[in-house]
Coordinates of C-alpha atoms in Angstrom, one line a residue:
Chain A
X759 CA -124.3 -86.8 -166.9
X760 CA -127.4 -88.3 -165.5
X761 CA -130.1 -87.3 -162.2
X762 CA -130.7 -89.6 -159.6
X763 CA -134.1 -88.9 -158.9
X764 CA -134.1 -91.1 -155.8
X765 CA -130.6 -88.5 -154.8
X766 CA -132.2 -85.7 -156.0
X767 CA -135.1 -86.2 -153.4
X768 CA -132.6 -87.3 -150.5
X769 CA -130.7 -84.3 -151.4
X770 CA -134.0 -82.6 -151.0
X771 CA -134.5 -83.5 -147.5
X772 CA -131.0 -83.3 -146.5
X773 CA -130.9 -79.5 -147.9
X774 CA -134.4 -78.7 -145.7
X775 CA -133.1 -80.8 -142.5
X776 CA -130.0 -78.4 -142.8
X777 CA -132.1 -75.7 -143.0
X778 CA -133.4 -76.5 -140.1
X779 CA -130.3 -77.4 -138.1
X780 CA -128.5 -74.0 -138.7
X781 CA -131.4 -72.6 -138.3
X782 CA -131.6 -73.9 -134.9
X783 CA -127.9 -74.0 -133.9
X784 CA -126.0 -71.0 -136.1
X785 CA -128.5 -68.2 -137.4
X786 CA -130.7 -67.9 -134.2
X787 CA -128.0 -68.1 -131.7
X788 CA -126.0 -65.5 -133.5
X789 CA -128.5 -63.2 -134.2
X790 CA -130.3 -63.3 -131.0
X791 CA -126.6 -63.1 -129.5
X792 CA -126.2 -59.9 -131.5
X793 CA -129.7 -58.3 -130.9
X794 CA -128.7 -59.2 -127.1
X795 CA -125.4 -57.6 -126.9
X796 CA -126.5 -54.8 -128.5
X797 CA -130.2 -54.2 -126.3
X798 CA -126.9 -54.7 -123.5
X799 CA -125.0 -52.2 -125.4
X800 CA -128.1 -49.9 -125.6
X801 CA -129.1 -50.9 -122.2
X802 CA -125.4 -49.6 -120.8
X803 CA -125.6 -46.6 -123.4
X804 CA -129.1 -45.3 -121.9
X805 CA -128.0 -45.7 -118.3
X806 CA -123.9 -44.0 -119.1
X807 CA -126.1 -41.3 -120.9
X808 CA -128.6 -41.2 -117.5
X809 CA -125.5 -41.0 -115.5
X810 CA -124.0 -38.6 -117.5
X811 CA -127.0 -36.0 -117.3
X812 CA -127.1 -37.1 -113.0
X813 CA -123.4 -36.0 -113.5
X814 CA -123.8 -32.9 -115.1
X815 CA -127.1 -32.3 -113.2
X816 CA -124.7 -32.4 -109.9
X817 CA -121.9 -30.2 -111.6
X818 CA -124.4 -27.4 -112.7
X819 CA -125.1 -28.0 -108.9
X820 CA -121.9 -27.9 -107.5
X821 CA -121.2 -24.8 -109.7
X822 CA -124.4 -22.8 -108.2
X823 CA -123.3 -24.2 -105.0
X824 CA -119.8 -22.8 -105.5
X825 CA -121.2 -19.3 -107.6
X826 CA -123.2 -18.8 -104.1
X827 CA -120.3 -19.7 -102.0
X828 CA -118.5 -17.3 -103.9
X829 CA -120.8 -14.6 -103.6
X830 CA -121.3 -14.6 -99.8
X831 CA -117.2 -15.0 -99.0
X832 CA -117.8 -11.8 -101.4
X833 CA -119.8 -10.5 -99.1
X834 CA -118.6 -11.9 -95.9
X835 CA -115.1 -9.9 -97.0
X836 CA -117.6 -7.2 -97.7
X837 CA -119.4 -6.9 -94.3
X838 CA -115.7 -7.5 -92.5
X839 CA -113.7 -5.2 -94.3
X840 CA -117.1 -2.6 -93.4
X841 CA -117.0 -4.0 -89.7
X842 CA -113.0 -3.6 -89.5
X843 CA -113.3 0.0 -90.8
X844 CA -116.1 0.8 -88.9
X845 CA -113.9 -0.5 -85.6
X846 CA -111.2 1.3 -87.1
X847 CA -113.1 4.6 -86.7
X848 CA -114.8 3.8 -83.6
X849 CA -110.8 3.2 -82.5
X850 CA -109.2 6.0 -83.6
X851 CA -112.4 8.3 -82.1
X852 CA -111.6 6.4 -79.0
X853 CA -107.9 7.4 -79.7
X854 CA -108.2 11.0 -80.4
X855 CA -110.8 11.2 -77.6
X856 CA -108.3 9.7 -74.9
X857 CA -105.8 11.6 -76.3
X858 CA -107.3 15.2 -76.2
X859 CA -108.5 14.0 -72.6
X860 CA -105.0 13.1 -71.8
X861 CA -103.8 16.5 -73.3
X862 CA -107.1 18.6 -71.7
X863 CA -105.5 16.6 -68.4
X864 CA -101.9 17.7 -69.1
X865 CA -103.0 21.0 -69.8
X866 CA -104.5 21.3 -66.6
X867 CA -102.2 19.8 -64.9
X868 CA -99.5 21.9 -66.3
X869 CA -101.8 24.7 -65.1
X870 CA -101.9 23.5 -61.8
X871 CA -98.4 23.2 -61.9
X872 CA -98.0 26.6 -62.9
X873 CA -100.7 28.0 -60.5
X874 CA -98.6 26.1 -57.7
X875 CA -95.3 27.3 -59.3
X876 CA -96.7 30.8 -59.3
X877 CA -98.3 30.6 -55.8
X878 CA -95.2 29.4 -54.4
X879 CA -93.5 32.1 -56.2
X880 CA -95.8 34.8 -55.0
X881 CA -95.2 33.2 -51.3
X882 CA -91.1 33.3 -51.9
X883 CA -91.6 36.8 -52.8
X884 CA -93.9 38.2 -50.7
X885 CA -91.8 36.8 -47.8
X886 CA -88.5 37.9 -49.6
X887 CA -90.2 41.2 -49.8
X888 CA -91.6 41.6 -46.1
X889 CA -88.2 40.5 -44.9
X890 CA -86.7 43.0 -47.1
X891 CA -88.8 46.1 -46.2
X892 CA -89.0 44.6 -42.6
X893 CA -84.4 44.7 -42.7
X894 CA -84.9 48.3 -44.5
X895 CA -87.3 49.9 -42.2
X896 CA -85.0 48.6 -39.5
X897 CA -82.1 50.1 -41.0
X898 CA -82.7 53.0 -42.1
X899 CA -85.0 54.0 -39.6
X900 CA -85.0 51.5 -36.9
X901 CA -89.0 50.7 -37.0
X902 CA -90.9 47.7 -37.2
X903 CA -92.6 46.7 -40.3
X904 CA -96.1 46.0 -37.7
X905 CA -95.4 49.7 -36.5
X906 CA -95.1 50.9 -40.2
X907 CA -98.1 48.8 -41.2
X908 CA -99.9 50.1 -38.2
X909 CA -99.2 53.8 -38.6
X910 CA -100.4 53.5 -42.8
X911 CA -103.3 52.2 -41.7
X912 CA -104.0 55.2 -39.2
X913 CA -103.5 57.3 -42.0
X914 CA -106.0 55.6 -44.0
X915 CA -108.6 55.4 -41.3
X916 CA -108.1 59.0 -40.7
X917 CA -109.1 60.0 -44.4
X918 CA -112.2 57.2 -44.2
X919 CA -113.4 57.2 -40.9
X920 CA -116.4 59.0 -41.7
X921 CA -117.1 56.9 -43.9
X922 CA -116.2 53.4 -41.8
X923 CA -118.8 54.9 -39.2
X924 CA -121.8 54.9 -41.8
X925 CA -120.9 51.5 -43.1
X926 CA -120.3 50.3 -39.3
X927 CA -124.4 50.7 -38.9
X928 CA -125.3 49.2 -35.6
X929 CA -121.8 47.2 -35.1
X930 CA -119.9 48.1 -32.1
X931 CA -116.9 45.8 -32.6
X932 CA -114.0 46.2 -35.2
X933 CA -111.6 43.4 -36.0
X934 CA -107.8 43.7 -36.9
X935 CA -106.7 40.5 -39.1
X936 CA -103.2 39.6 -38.9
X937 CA -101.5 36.7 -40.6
X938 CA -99.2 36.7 -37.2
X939 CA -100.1 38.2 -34.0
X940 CA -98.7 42.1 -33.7
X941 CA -96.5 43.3 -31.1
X942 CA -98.0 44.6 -28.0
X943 CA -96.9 48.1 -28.8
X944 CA -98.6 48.4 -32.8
X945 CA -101.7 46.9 -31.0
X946 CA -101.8 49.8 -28.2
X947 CA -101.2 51.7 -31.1
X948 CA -104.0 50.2 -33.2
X949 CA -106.6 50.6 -30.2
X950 CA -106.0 54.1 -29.3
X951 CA -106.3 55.1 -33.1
X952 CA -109.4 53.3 -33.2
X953 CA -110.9 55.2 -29.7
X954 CA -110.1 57.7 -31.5
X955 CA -111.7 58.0 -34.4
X956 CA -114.3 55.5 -33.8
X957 CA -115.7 56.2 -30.6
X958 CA -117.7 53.8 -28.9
X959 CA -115.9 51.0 -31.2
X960 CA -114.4 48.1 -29.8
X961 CA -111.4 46.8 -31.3
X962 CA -110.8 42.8 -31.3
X963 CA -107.2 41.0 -32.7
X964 CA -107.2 38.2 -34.7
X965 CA -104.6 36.2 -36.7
X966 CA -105.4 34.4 -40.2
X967 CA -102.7 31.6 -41.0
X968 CA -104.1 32.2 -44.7
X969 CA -104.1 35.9 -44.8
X970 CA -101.5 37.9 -46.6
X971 CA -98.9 39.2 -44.6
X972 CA -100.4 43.0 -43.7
X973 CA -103.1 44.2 -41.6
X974 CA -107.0 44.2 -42.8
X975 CA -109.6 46.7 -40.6
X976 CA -113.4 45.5 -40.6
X977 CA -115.7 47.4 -39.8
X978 CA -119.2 46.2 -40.2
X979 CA -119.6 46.0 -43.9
X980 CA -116.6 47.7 -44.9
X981 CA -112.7 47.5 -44.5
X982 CA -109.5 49.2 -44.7
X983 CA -106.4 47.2 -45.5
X984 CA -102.5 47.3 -46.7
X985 CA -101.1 43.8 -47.6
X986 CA -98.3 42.7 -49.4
X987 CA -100.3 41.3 -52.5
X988 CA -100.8 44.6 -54.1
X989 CA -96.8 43.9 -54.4
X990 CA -97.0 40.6 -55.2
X991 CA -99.3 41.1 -57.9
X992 CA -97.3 43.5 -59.7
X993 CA -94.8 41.5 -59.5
X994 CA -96.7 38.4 -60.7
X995 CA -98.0 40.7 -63.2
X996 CA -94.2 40.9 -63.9
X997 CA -93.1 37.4 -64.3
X998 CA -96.0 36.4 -66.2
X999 CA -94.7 38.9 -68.6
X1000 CA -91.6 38.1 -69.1
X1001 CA -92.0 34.5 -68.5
X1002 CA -94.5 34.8 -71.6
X1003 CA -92.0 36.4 -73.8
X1004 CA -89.7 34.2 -72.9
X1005 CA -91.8 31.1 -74.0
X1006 CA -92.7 33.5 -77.0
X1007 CA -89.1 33.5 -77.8
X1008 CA -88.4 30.5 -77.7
X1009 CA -91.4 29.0 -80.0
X1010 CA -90.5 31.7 -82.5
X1011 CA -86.5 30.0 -82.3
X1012 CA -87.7 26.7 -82.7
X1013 CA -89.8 27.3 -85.2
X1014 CA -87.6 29.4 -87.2
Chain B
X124 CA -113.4 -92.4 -164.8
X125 CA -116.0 -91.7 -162.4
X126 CA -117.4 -87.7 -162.8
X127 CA -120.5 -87.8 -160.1
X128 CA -120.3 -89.3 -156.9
X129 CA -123.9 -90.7 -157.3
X130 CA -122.2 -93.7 -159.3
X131 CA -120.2 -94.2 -155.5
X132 CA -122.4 -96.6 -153.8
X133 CA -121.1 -96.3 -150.0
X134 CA -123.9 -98.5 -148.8
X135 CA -127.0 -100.3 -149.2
X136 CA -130.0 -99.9 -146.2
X137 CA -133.4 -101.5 -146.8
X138 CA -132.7 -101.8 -150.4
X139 CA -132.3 -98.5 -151.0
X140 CA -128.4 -97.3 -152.3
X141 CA -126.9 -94.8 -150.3
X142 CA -124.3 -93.1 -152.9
X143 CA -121.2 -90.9 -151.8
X144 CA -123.1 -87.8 -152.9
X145 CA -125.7 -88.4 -149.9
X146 CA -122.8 -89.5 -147.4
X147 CA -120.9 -86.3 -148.7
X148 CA -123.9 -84.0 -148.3
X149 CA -124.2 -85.7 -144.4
X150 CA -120.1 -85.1 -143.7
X151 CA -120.3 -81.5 -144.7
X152 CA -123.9 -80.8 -143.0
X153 CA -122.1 -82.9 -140.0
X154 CA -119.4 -80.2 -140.3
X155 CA -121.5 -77.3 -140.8
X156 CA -124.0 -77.8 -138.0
X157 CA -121.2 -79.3 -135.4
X158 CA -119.1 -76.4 -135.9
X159 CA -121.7 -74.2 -135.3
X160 CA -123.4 -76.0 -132.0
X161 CA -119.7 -75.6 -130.9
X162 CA -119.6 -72.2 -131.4
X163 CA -122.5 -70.8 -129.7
X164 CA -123.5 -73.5 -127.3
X165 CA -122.8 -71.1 -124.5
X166 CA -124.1 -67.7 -125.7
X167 CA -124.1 -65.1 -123.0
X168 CA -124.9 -61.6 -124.0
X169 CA -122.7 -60.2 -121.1
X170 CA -119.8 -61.8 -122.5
X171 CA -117.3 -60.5 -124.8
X172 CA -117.4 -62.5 -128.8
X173 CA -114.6 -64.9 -128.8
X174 CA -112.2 -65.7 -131.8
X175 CA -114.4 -68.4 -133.3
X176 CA -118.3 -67.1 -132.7
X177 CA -116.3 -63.3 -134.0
X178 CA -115.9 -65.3 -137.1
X179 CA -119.7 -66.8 -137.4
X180 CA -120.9 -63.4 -136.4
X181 CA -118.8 -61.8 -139.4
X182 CA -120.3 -64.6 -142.0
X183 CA -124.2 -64.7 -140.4
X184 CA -123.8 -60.9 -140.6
X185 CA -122.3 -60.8 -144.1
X186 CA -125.1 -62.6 -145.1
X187 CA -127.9 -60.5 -143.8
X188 CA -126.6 -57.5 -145.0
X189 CA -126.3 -59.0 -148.0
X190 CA -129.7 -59.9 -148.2
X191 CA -130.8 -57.3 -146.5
X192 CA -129.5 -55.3 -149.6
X193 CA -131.3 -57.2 -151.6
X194 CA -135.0 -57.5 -150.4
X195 CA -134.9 -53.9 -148.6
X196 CA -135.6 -55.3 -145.8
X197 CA -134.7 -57.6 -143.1
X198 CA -136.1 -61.2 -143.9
X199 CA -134.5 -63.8 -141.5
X200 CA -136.8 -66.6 -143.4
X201 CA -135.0 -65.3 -146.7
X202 CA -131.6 -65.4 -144.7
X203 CA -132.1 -69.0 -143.7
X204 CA -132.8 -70.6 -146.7
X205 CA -130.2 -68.5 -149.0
X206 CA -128.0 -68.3 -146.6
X207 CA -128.1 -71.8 -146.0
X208 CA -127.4 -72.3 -149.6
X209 CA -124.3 -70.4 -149.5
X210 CA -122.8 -72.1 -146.6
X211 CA -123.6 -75.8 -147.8
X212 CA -122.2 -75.1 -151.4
X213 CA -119.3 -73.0 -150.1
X214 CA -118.0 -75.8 -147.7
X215 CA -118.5 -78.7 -150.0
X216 CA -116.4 -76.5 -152.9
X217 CA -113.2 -76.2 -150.0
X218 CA -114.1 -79.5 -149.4
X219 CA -112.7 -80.0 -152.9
X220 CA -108.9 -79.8 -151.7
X221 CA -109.0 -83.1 -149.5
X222 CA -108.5 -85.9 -151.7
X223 CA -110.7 -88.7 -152.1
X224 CA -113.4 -86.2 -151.0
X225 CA -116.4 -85.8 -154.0
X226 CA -118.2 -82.8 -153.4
X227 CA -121.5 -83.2 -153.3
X228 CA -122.0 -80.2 -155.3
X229 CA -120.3 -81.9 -158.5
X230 CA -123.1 -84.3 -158.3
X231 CA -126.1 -83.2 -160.6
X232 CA -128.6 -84.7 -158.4
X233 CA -127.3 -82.1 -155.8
X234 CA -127.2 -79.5 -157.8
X235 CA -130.9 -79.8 -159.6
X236 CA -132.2 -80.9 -155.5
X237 CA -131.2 -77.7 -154.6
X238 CA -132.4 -75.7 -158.2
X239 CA -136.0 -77.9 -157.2
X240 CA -135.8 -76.0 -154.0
X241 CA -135.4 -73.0 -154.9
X242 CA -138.2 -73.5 -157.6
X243 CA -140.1 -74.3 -154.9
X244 CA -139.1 -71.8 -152.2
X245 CA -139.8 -69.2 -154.4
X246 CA -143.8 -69.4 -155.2
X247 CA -144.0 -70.7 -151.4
X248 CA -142.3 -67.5 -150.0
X249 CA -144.2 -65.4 -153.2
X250 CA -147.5 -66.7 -151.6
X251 CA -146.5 -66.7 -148.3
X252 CA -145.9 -63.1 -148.8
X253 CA -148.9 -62.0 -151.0
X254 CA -151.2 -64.4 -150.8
X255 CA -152.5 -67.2 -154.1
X256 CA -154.3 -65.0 -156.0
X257 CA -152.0 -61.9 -155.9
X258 CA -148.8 -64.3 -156.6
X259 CA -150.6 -66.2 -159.6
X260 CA -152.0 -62.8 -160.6
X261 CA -148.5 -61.8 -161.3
X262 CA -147.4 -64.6 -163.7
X263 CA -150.4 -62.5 -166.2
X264 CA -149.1 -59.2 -165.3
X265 CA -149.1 -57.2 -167.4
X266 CA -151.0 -58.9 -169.6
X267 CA -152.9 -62.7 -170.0
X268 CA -149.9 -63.0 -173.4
X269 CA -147.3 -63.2 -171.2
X270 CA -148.4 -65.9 -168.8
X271 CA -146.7 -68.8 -171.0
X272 CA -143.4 -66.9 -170.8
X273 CA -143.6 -66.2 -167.2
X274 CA -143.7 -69.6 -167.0
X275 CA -141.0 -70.9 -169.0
X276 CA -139.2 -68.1 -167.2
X277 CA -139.4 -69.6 -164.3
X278 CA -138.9 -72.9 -164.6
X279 CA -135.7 -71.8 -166.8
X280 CA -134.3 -69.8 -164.2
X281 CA -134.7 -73.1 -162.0
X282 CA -132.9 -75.0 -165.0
X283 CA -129.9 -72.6 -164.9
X284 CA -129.1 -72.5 -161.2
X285 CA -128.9 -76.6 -161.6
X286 CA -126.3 -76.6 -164.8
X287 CA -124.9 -73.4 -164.1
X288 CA -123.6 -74.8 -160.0
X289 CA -123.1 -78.5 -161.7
X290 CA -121.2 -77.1 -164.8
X291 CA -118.5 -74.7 -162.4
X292 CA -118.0 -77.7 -159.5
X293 CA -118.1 -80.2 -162.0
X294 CA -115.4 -78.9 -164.6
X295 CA -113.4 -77.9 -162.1
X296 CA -113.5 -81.3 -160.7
X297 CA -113.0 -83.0 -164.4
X298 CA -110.3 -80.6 -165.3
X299 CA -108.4 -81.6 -161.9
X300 CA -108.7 -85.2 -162.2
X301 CA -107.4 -84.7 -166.3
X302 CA -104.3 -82.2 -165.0
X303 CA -103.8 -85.0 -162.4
X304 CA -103.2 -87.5 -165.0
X305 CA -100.7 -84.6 -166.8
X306 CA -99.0 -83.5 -164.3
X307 CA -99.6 -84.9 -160.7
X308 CA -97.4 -82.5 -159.0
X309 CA -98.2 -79.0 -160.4
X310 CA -101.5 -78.8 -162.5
X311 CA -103.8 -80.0 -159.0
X312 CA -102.1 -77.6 -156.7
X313 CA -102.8 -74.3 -159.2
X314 CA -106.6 -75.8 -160.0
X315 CA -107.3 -76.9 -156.5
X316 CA -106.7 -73.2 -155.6
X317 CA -108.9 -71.8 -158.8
X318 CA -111.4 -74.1 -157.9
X319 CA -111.6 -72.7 -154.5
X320 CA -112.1 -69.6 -155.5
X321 CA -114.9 -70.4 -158.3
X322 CA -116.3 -72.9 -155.5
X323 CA -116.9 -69.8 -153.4
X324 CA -117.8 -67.5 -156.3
X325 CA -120.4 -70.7 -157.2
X326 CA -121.8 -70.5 -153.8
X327 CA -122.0 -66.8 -153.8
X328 CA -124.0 -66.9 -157.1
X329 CA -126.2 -69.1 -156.1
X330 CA -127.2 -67.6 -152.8
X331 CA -127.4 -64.2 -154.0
X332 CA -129.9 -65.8 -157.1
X333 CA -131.8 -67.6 -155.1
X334 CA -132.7 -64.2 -152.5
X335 CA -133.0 -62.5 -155.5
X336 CA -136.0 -65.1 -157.0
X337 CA -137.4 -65.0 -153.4
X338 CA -137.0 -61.2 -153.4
X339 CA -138.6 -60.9 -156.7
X340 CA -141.4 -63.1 -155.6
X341 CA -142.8 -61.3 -152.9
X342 CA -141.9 -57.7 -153.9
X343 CA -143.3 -55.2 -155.7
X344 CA -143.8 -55.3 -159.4
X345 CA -141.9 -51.9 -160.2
X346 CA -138.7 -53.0 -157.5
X347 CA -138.5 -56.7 -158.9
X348 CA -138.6 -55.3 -162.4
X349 CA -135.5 -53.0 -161.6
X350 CA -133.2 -56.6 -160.3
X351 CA -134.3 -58.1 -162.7
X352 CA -133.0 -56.2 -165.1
X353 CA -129.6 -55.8 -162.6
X354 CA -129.5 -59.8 -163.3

């Protein structure tokens, strides 16, 4: 067992020169290598953790923008279910108001109906009952209804004429109003009554398509008159009556 | 029977002798510093580790943490010289299984160049670290008495590395070559494996010595005191 000094100072140098060497081509390569990768590793940490907070940044976003979105459909519904309602209403106003309109209409038209229905009626039976009285006076005692007419309004002037001569004033002229011209003989009639009781009064015939069948006398102001619609009313009176309870009758079947 | 390589003369340059031990120590730095410029000739951070620089990472890493235990601190100087240490003895002690091949490590030469160096590394790096007078201030610490022993300390711990290194390699060497002569076919194959593995234990030692010498150097008294101690 011996040193070789001259070895032991190669050896020396040989340790140092290797020192040097993996210095140089092992322990800075792989530690710079490792500080590398891992500033790379940082590097990509830093900007995954940046992208990260950008991502949850734009999902807090995204979640206010979606919270608001939320809250205005709320309130879109809201304002439509209010504007649907309100058209709704306004609709079913407009509804009720047509249909009470409609009904107001129908009711007036089912009064003009009846008004027709009734005038007609009245009509029928005034000339049902003219022909009537005008067949009976002619039977039984073989007169004219104009004659008859004629003759009840004598009487009436007779009881009034006093009266007809105040209210005549300054008039000299009397009319007689038919709904058909009289026969020659009730107007003779007519006149002479009229000389009669009226002196000085002239008496003028005239004929009313509109006029109740009858004879109206005016004098001035005032008139004396016998038409048929005294009869006719009482016998509207009539038929309205028993129409009503009729109609009566029949609500209180239906509804019992 | 031959039991050093430095009795090997491979051959003559200028007069001077160039023994197996220095043409050993040239193969395995040849090995150690080819593999390496290999390795990491093309070193690209953005590139994945391969198979090969995974494994240099795992050993250069192993080593710093290593020291890095030791000295507290990261010391890439420290790294480099110890580390260096480790990796030349280890790979001459494998180097032990081819035949023929003398590691240089069984040479005493190699073994008391390298205990010189750390001998020497160790004030250098001491005053590197403190400064002269606070390095030579703490061979009387804590009193003038003990500046002889600090002394023989030191030059005794230098002693130790050398036999200690040459004393493993070399026995394991000596008791291979006598097996050999035994029993050729059994004995070698059973001590070539031992003496792998106290070839690396060597190496480990000796590194791990030599940071802690460095380590004790340029630390704190109170620390140093503490590994010592752990020694």
């Amino acid at each position: 067992m011996s040193i070789d000094w001259i070895t032991v100072v190669a050896q020396i140098a040989n340790f140092l020169v290797l020192v040097w060497l993996l210095k140089r081509f092992l322990y800075r390569p792989i530690l710079d290598g490792i500080d590398a990768r891992e500033a790379e590793i940082t590097r990509r940490m830093s900007e995954a953790r940046k992208a990260q907070e950008k991502a949850q940044a734009a999902e807090a976003g995204y979640r206010k923008q979606q919270a608001r979105l939320l809250a205005d459909q709320d309130a879109m519904i809201e304002q439509a279910l209010s504007a649907t309602e309100n058209e709704r209403d306004t609709l079913l106003a407009a509804a009720r108001a047509k249909l009470e309109q409609e009904q107001k209409e129908w009711h007036k038209h089912l009064e003009r109906e009846r008004h027709k229905f009734t005038a007609q009626l009245q009509r029928a039976g005034e000339e049902t009952l003219l022909e009537l009285t005008r067949k009976a006076l002619h039977d039984l005692a073989d007169d004219t209804l104009e004659e008859a007419i004629v003759r009840h309004v004598s009487k009436q002037l007779q009881v009034i004429a006093g009266e007809l001569s105040h209210a005549a004033g300054d008039s000299t002229e009397a009319v007689a109003s038919t709904r058909d011209a009289l026969p020659e003989a009730a107007r003779l009639r007519m006149q002479a009554e009229v000389e009669k009781l009226l002196p000085g009064m002239t008496l003028r015939f005239a004929t009313d398509p509109q006029q109740a069948p009858g004879l109206i006398l005016r004098v001035g102001g005032a008139q004396v008159a016998w038409t048929i619609d005294s009869y006719t009313d009482e016998f509207d009176a009539l038929l309205d009556e028993r129409t009503s309870a009729r109609v009566s009758g029949r609500m209180q079947n239906d509804n019992g | 029977m031959q039991i050093t390589p430095d009795e090997v003369i491979v051959f003559t340059i200028w007069g001077l002798d160039v023994n197996a031990t220095i043409v050993n120590t040239w193969i395995v730095m040849a090995l150690l510093v080819g593999i390496s410029r290999i390795i990491t000739r093309n070193l690209r951070a953005d590139v994945p580790p391969g198979r090969w620089r995974t494994a240099l990472e795992v050993i250069v890493t192993a080593i710093q943490s290593q020291i890095e235990e030791i000295t507290e601190k990261s010391a890439r100087h420290v790294m480099y010289f110890a580390g260096t240490l480790f990796l030349f003895i280890a790979l001459s002690n494998l180097l032990l299984v081819i035949p023929a091949f003398s590691p240089p490590t069984s040479s005493l030469s190699t073994t008391t160049a390298l205990a010189l160096s750390v001998l020497v590394a160790v004030p250098l790096f001491g005053v590197a670290k403190k400064g002269v007078r606070r390095y030579l201030k703490s061979y009387i610490e804590p009193s003038v008495v003990m500046l002889p022993f600090n002394i023989i300390g030191e030059f005794s711990r230098g002693i130790s590395l050398a036999i200690r290194l040459y004393g493993n390699v070399m026995s394991g060497a000596v008791i291979a070559a006598i097996l050999l002569s035994i029993a050729p076919f059994f004995f070698p194959v059973v001590m070539n494996m031992l003496g792998l593995l106290t070839g690396l234990i060597q190496a480990y030692i000796f590194g791990i010595l030599a940071a802690v010498y460095i380590s004790t150097a340029t630390a704190d008294p109170e620390p140093s005191a503490h590994k010592e101690d752990y020694l």
